[in-house]
Amino acid sequence: MLELAYTFLLRIRRRNFNGKMLFYIRRALKLLVNIIYPIYYNIFPTSKTGININKNESDEKIIISLTTFPARINTVWLCIETLLRQKKKPDEIVLWLADSQFESIDQLPKNLIKQQERGLTIKFCEDLRPHKKYYYTIKENPNANVIIVDDDMYYPNFLVEMLIDKSKAYPGAIICNRGRFMKFNENNSIAPYKLWTNNSDTNEPSYALCPIGCDGVLYPPNTLHLDVFNKDDIYNLCLNADDLWLKLMSLRVNTKAVKTDVNMISFFDIITTQKTKLTSLNVENDGNDIQMQNILKKYNIDFSDYNSNQKQVEREGHE
């Protein structure tokens, strides 16, 4: 049903349904999913493994990586359940927990502990806030395809397959389901984050596309500058802005990003999840702009080339 809901939304979105009508349809489907799926997963549990146990050594490793925190620890299992039911199974699914927030696995919810039997790996680490979702997995697995996801989403069972297929079409590019195109001022300085656009008509690789992690992002090997692991800069420059940090670290090695074909819709979030003020802090209170400027000043990034690329992308998108 989850996949049918997303497919249905994608079809009506492509047919340019009335915006208000689409809003209410999506809202109703989201509510239905949030009512049905927790019950369904509890009544009809599965013992099937959620990872690839018959991996061919010649294939590139695929790892799904995420993090959570105390306010969401009781619902993250719902998100992980969707990851354990993928059509194309990853080789690992890793959940990173801050050792300052959780003392041991034994104290975690039973639903979460039980998922270890089907392939979930739970690891403890230093608290880097949202950066935990990618930092340790990519550092420990530099040659793997790492898919980062959020902890409060219902992901379709074609998530991994879709990202990998797009990566095969555009090798070396970062693949995302949601992103924003950076906007620039006439002097090539970066425009405020609120002015960045979601151009759903453009599906070609672009330097100007900033992947948004909530709907899933695939980072192939060698697509990020090694400074991405500079903890001091993460703490001092952008502790709450992992998407921006990853974007600028990809630009430093000239890596483009591209959206998949489902970028016209967004996945359903778990509505029982306790929301944080991160979005409010980063977007509504201009936290993204402050943290972006922190990174730019430190690394002296020139946007001239990326601005030109964006203008070309916009022209192609309207032809």
GROMACS .gro file of C-alpha atoms in nm:
model
  319
    1MET     CA    1   0.000   0.000   0.000
    2LEU     CA    2   0.282   0.243   0.082
    3GLU     CA    3   0.429   0.209  -0.265
    4LEU     CA    4   0.084   0.240  -0.423
    5ALA     CA    5   0.026   0.564  -0.232
    6TYR     CA    6   0.354   0.712  -0.359
    7THR     CA    7   0.292   0.593  -0.715
    8PHE     CA    8  -0.057   0.743  -0.708
    9LEU     CA    9   0.075   1.077  -0.581
   10LEU     CA   10   0.342   1.082  -0.849
   11ARG     CA   11   0.088   1.020  -1.124
   12ILE     CA   12  -0.153   1.292  -1.018
   13ARG     CA   13   0.139   1.531  -0.963
   14ARG     CA   14   0.254   1.473  -1.321
   15ARG     CA   15  -0.097   1.547  -1.443
   16ASN     CA   16  -0.083   1.891  -1.283
   17PHE     CA   17  -0.372   1.840  -1.042
   18ASN     CA   18  -0.503   2.146  -0.864
   19GLY     CA   19  -0.250   2.234  -0.593
   20LYS     CA   20  -0.509   2.252  -0.318
   21MET     CA   21  -0.662   1.919  -0.420
   22LEU     CA   22  -0.318   1.755  -0.427
   23PHE     CA   23  -0.246   1.892  -0.079
   24TYR     CA   24  -0.559   1.733   0.070
   25ILE     CA   25  -0.507   1.402  -0.111
   26ARG     CA   26  -0.152   1.380   0.019
   27ARG     CA   27  -0.262   1.475   0.368
   28ALA     CA   28  -0.529   1.203   0.372
   29LEU     CA   29  -0.287   0.938   0.244
   30LYS     CA   30  -0.026   1.038   0.499
   31LEU     CA   31  -0.278   1.005   0.782
   32LEU     CA   32  -0.392   0.667   0.651
   33VAL     CA   33  -0.034   0.537   0.630
   34ASN     CA   34   0.039   0.654   0.984
   35ILE     CA   35  -0.268   0.474   1.117
   36ILE     CA   36  -0.231   0.148   0.925
   37TYR     CA   37   0.142   0.078   0.915
   38PRO     CA   38   0.227   0.068   1.288
   39ILE     CA   39  -0.061  -0.177   1.333
   40TYR     CA   40   0.033  -0.379   1.026
   41TYR     CA   41   0.398  -0.416   1.126
   42ASN     CA   42   0.297  -0.534   1.474
   43ILE     CA   43   0.028  -0.780   1.361
   44PHE     CA   44   0.222  -0.915   1.063
   45PRO     CA   45   0.589  -0.917   1.162
   46THR     CA   46   0.840  -1.082   0.932
   47SER     CA   47   1.153  -1.279   1.008
   48LYS     CA   48   1.300  -1.220   0.663
   49THR     CA   49   1.643  -1.063   0.658
   50GLY     CA   50   1.658  -0.706   0.535
   51ILE     CA   51   2.016  -0.710   0.410
   52ASN     CA   52   2.199  -0.883   0.128
   53ILE     CA   53   2.352  -1.202   0.268
   54ASN     CA   54   2.456  -1.343  -0.071
   55LYS     CA   55   2.670  -1.055  -0.185
   56ASN     CA   56   2.892  -1.095  -0.490
   57GLU     CA   57   3.239  -0.973  -0.396
   58SER     CA   58   3.267  -0.786  -0.728
   59ASP     CA   59   2.964  -0.570  -0.648
   60GLU     CA   60   3.004  -0.233  -0.478
   61LYS     CA   61   2.888  -0.231  -0.118
   62ILE     CA   62   2.560  -0.053  -0.041
   63ILE     CA   63   2.506   0.081   0.311
   64ILE     CA   64   2.204   0.266   0.450
   65SER     CA   65   2.304   0.495   0.735
   66LEU     CA   66   2.092   0.698   0.977
   67THR     CA   67   2.087   0.839   1.327
   68THR     CA   68   1.829   0.926   1.590
   69PHE     CA   69   1.803   1.078   1.936
   70PRO     CA   70   1.598   1.019   2.254
   71ALA     CA   71   1.283   1.203   2.141
   72ARG     CA   72   1.247   0.968   1.841
   73ILE     CA   73   1.390   0.644   1.976
   74ASN     CA   74   1.044   0.491   2.022
   75THR     CA   75   0.936   0.550   1.661
   76VAL     CA   76   1.257   0.507   1.461
   77TRP     CA   77   1.182   0.134   1.428
   78LEU     CA   78   0.897   0.223   1.189
   79CYS     CA   79   1.139   0.398   0.956
   80ILE     CA   80   1.389   0.112   0.983
   81GLU     CA   81   1.115  -0.141   0.908
   82THR     CA   82   1.064   0.022   0.568
   83LEU     CA   83   1.440   0.000   0.509
   84LEU     CA   84   1.444  -0.369   0.601
   85ARG     CA   85   1.176  -0.438   0.338
   86GLN     CA   86   1.355  -0.302   0.033
   87LYS     CA   87   1.328  -0.484  -0.301
   88LYS     CA   88   1.700  -0.432  -0.360
   89LYS     CA   89   1.857  -0.514  -0.028
   90PRO     CA   90   2.151  -0.312   0.105
   91ASP     CA   91   2.456  -0.486   0.248
   92GLU     CA   92   2.422  -0.304   0.579
   93ILE     CA   93   2.174  -0.084   0.765
   94VAL     CA   94   2.349   0.111   1.039
   95LEU     CA   95   2.184   0.317   1.313
   96TRP     CA   96   2.422   0.555   1.494
   97LEU     CA   97   2.341   0.659   1.850
   98ALA     CA   98   2.526   0.913   2.062
   99ASP     CA   99   2.696   0.741   2.355
  100SER     CA  100   2.614   1.048   2.564
  101GLN     CA  101   2.240   0.987   2.507
  102PHE     CA  102   2.214   0.607   2.520
  103GLU     CA  103   2.405   0.387   2.761
  104SER     CA  104   2.358   0.045   2.601
  105ILE     CA  105   2.157  -0.154   2.349
  106ASP     CA  106   1.970  -0.329   2.630
  107GLN     CA  107   1.796  -0.003   2.721
  108LEU     CA  108   1.657   0.052   2.372
  109PRO     CA  109   1.296  -0.027   2.270
  110LYS     CA  110   1.228  -0.397   2.210
  111ASN     CA  111   1.107  -0.339   1.853
  112LEU     CA  112   1.443  -0.183   1.771
  113ILE     CA  113   1.648  -0.452   1.945
  114LYS     CA  114   1.460  -0.725   1.759
  115GLN     CA  115   1.539  -0.568   1.421
  116GLN     CA  116   1.904  -0.660   1.477
  117GLU     CA  117   1.804  -1.021   1.403
  118ARG     CA  118   1.708  -0.915   1.049
  119GLY     CA  119   2.015  -0.710   0.967
  120LEU     CA  120   2.008  -0.383   1.160
  121THR     CA  121   2.342  -0.282   1.309
  122ILE     CA  122   2.337  -0.042   1.606
  123LYS     CA  123   2.655   0.150   1.686
  124PHE     CA  124   2.745   0.413   1.944
  125CYS     CA  125   2.955   0.721   1.872
  126GLU     CA  126   3.039   1.076   1.966
  127ASP     CA  127   2.743   1.310   1.928
  128LEU     CA  128   2.779   1.506   1.604
  129ARG     CA  129   2.405   1.574   1.592
  130PRO     CA  130   2.268   1.523   1.235
  131HIS     CA  131   2.621   1.464   1.103
  132LYS     CA  132   2.618   1.124   1.275
  133LYS     CA  133   2.401   0.987   0.996
  134TYR     CA  134   2.688   0.994   0.743
  135TYR     CA  135   3.015   1.073   0.923
  136TYR     CA  136   3.120   0.739   1.069
  137THR     CA  137   2.972   0.519   0.796
  138ILE     CA  138   3.148   0.701   0.512
  139LYS     CA  139   3.473   0.728   0.708
  140GLU     CA  140   3.476   0.355   0.785
  141ASN     CA  141   3.363   0.255   0.433
  142PRO     CA  142   3.531   0.489   0.181
  143ASN     CA  143   3.462   0.256  -0.114
  144ALA     CA  144   3.094   0.197  -0.043
  145ASN     CA  145   2.778   0.351  -0.183
  146VAL     CA  146   2.631   0.515   0.125
  147ILE     CA  147   2.262   0.606   0.136
  148ILE     CA  148   2.175   0.848   0.414
  149VAL     CA  149   1.817   0.875   0.536
  150ASP     CA  150   1.626   1.048   0.814
  151ASP     CA  151   1.478   0.872   1.116
  152ASP     CA  152   1.118   0.990   1.081
  153MET     CA  153   1.012   0.885   0.732
  154TYR     CA  154   0.819   0.601   0.567
  155TYR     CA  155   1.039   0.499   0.273
  156PRO     CA  156   0.904   0.306  -0.028
  157ASN     CA  157   1.048  -0.038  -0.097
  158PHE     CA  158   1.200   0.090  -0.421
  159LEU     CA  159   1.420   0.351  -0.248
  160VAL     CA  160   1.752   0.166  -0.282
  161GLU     CA  161   1.675   0.035  -0.630
  162MET     CA  162   1.578   0.381  -0.755
  163LEU     CA  163   1.890   0.553  -0.619
  164ILE     CA  164   2.127   0.284  -0.748
  165ASP     CA  165   1.967   0.280  -1.095
  166LYS     CA  166   2.003   0.658  -1.120
  167SER     CA  167   2.365   0.629  -1.007
  168LYS     CA  168   2.434   0.384  -1.289
  169ALA     CA  169   2.295   0.638  -1.535
  170TYR     CA  170   2.509   0.917  -1.384
  171PRO     CA  171   2.820   0.755  -1.234
  172GLY     CA  172   3.016   0.979  -1.001
  173ALA     CA  173   2.719   1.203  -0.921
  174ILE     CA  174   2.540   1.232  -0.588
  175ILE     CA  175   2.182   1.107  -0.622
  176CYS     CA  176   1.888   1.254  -0.429
  177ASN     CA  177   1.510   1.238  -0.422
  178ARG     CA  178   1.472   1.592  -0.296
  179GLY     CA  179   1.690   1.899  -0.332
  180ARG     CA  180   1.705   2.271  -0.379
  181PHE     CA  181   1.882   2.467  -0.649
  182MET     CA  182   2.111   2.730  -0.506
  183LYS     CA  183   2.047   3.084  -0.623
  184PHE     CA  184   2.315   3.345  -0.676
  185ASN     CA  185   2.332   3.723  -0.672
  186GLU     CA  186   2.472   3.921  -0.965
  187ASN     CA  187   2.815   3.929  -0.802
  188ASN     CA  188   2.812   3.545  -0.776
  189SER     CA  189   2.757   3.552  -0.400
  190ILE     CA  190   2.513   3.297  -0.264
  191ALA     CA  191   2.152   3.412  -0.224
  192PRO     CA  192   1.958   3.346   0.100
  193TYR     CA  193   1.846   2.985   0.148
  194LYS     CA  194   1.478   3.087   0.140
  195LEU     CA  195   1.523   3.193  -0.224
  196TRP     CA  196   1.661   2.858  -0.339
  197THR     CA  197   1.417   2.679  -0.567
  198ASN     CA  198   1.281   2.328  -0.601
  199ASN     CA  199   1.296   2.287  -0.979
  200SER     CA  200   1.120   1.956  -1.039
  201ASP     CA  201   1.155   1.984  -1.418
  202THR     CA  202   1.534   1.951  -1.414
  203ASN     CA  203   1.677   1.601  -1.384
  204GLU     CA  204   2.027   1.659  -1.518
  205PRO     CA  205   2.339   1.667  -1.296
  206SER     CA  206   2.415   2.012  -1.159
  207TYR     CA  207   2.667   2.177  -0.929
  208ALA     CA  208   2.386   2.404  -0.808
  209LEU     CA  209   2.163   2.126  -0.673
  210CYS     CA  210   2.183   2.085  -0.295
  211PRO     CA  211   2.053   1.740  -0.191
  212ILE     CA  212   1.813   1.730   0.104
  213GLY     CA  213   1.869   1.424   0.319
  214CYS     CA  214   1.517   1.353   0.444
  215ASP     CA  215   1.403   1.166   0.132
  216GLY     CA  216   1.728   0.973   0.090
  217VAL     CA  217   2.061   1.064  -0.070
  218LEU     CA  218   2.317   0.830  -0.228
  219TYR     CA  219   2.684   0.923  -0.190
  220PRO     CA  220   2.906   0.711  -0.416
  221PRO     CA  221   3.275   0.667  -0.326
  222ASN     CA  222   3.506   0.967  -0.361
  223THR     CA  223   3.232   1.226  -0.404
  224LEU     CA  224   3.326   1.429  -0.095
  225HIS     CA  225   3.640   1.617   0.004
  226LEU     CA  226   3.827   1.456   0.294
  227ASP     CA  227   3.774   1.772   0.498
  228VAL     CA  228   3.420   1.640   0.543
  229PHE     CA  229   3.565   1.454   0.844
  230ASN     CA  230   3.704   1.766   1.012
  231LYS     CA  231   3.520   1.751   1.343
  232ASP     CA  232   3.647   2.088   1.463
  233ASP     CA  233   3.496   2.261   1.162
  234ILE     CA  234   3.171   2.069   1.196
  235TYR     CA  235   3.138   2.182   1.556
  236ASN     CA  236   3.246   2.540   1.492
  237LEU     CA  237   3.090   2.611   1.153
  238CYS     CA  238   2.776   2.408   1.088
  239LEU     CA  239   2.677   2.167   1.364
  240ASN     CA  240   2.309   2.181   1.265
  241ALA     CA  241   2.348   2.197   0.886
  242ASP     CA  242   2.469   1.861   0.758
  243ASP     CA  243   2.309   1.907   0.413
  244LEU     CA  244   2.503   2.229   0.351
  245TRP     CA  245   2.828   2.085   0.483
  246LEU     CA  246   2.799   1.782   0.254
  247LYS     CA  247   2.707   2.002  -0.042
  248LEU     CA  248   3.009   2.228  -0.007
  249MET     CA  249   3.240   1.932   0.055
  250SER     CA  250   3.114   1.781  -0.271
  251LEU     CA  251   3.178   2.104  -0.462
  252ARG     CA  252   3.539   2.103  -0.345
  253VAL     CA  253   3.596   1.785  -0.546
  254ASN     CA  254   3.375   1.900  -0.837
  255THR     CA  255   3.094   1.654  -0.774
  256LYS     CA  256   2.754   1.726  -0.926
  257ALA     CA  257   2.418   1.612  -0.790
  258VAL     CA  258   2.109   1.489  -0.973
  259LYS     CA  259   1.751   1.416  -0.874
  260THR     CA  260   1.562   1.094  -0.934
  261ASP     CA  261   1.232   1.080  -1.118
  262VAL     CA  262   1.027   1.085  -0.796
  263ASN     CA  263   1.150   1.430  -0.697
  264MET     CA  264   0.804   1.571  -0.768
  265ILE     CA  265   0.669   1.424  -0.443
  266SER     CA  266   0.800   1.397  -0.088
  267PHE     CA  267   0.772   1.089   0.129
  268PHE     CA  268   0.543   1.068   0.432
  269ASP     CA  269   0.688   1.150   0.771
  270ILE     CA  270   0.594   0.970   1.091
  271ILE     CA  271   0.341   1.211   1.241
  272THR     CA  272   0.369   1.067   1.592
  273THR     CA  273   0.735   1.163   1.593
  274GLN     CA  274   0.832   1.450   1.822
  275LYS     CA  275   0.958   1.722   1.594
  276THR     CA  276   1.266   1.926   1.671
  277LYS     CA  277   1.333   2.292   1.616
  278LEU     CA  278   1.611   2.221   1.364
  279THR     CA  279   1.403   2.324   1.062
  280SER     CA  280   1.286   2.637   1.240
  281LEU     CA  281   1.641   2.719   1.344
  282ASN     CA  282   1.792   2.659   1.000
  283VAL     CA  283   1.526   2.800   0.769
  284GLU     CA  284   1.290   3.032   0.954
  285ASN     CA  285   1.563   3.190   1.167
  286ASP     CA  286   1.819   3.202   0.884
  287GLY     CA  287   2.042   2.945   1.051
  288ASN     CA  288   2.128   2.793   0.713
  289ASP     CA  289   2.256   3.126   0.583
  290ILE     CA  290   2.472   3.182   0.889
  291GLN     CA  291   2.623   2.835   0.873
  292MET     CA  292   2.671   2.858   0.496
  293GLN     CA  293   2.869   3.180   0.538
  294ASN     CA  294   3.077   3.017   0.811
  295ILE     CA  295   3.182   2.742   0.570
  296LEU     CA  296   3.242   2.977   0.277
  297LYS     CA  297   3.467   3.203   0.481
  298LYS     CA  298   3.670   2.910   0.609
  299TYR     CA  299   3.721   2.741   0.272
  300ASN     CA  300   3.707   3.042   0.037
  301ILE     CA  301   3.477   2.873  -0.214
  302ASP     CA  302   3.424   3.056  -0.545
  303PHE     CA  303   3.074   3.016  -0.688
  304SER     CA  304   3.147   3.161  -1.034
  305ASP     CA  305   3.160   2.825  -1.213
  306TYR     CA  306   2.861   2.687  -1.026
  307ASN     CA  307   2.653   2.996  -1.103
  308SER     CA  308   2.721   2.953  -1.475
  309ASN     CA  309   2.624   2.588  -1.454
  310GLN     CA  310   2.298   2.675  -1.279
  311LYS     CA  311   2.202   2.925  -1.549
  312GLN     CA  312   2.260   2.656  -1.812
  313VAL     CA  313   2.047   2.410  -1.614
  314GLU     CA  314   1.764   2.662  -1.588
  315ARG     CA  315   1.773   2.724  -1.964
  316GLU     CA  316   1.761   2.352  -2.040
  317GLY     CA  317   1.478   2.301  -1.791
  318HIS     CA  318   1.257   2.549  -1.974
  319GLU     CA  319   1.326   2.438  -2.331
   0.00000   0.00000   0.00000
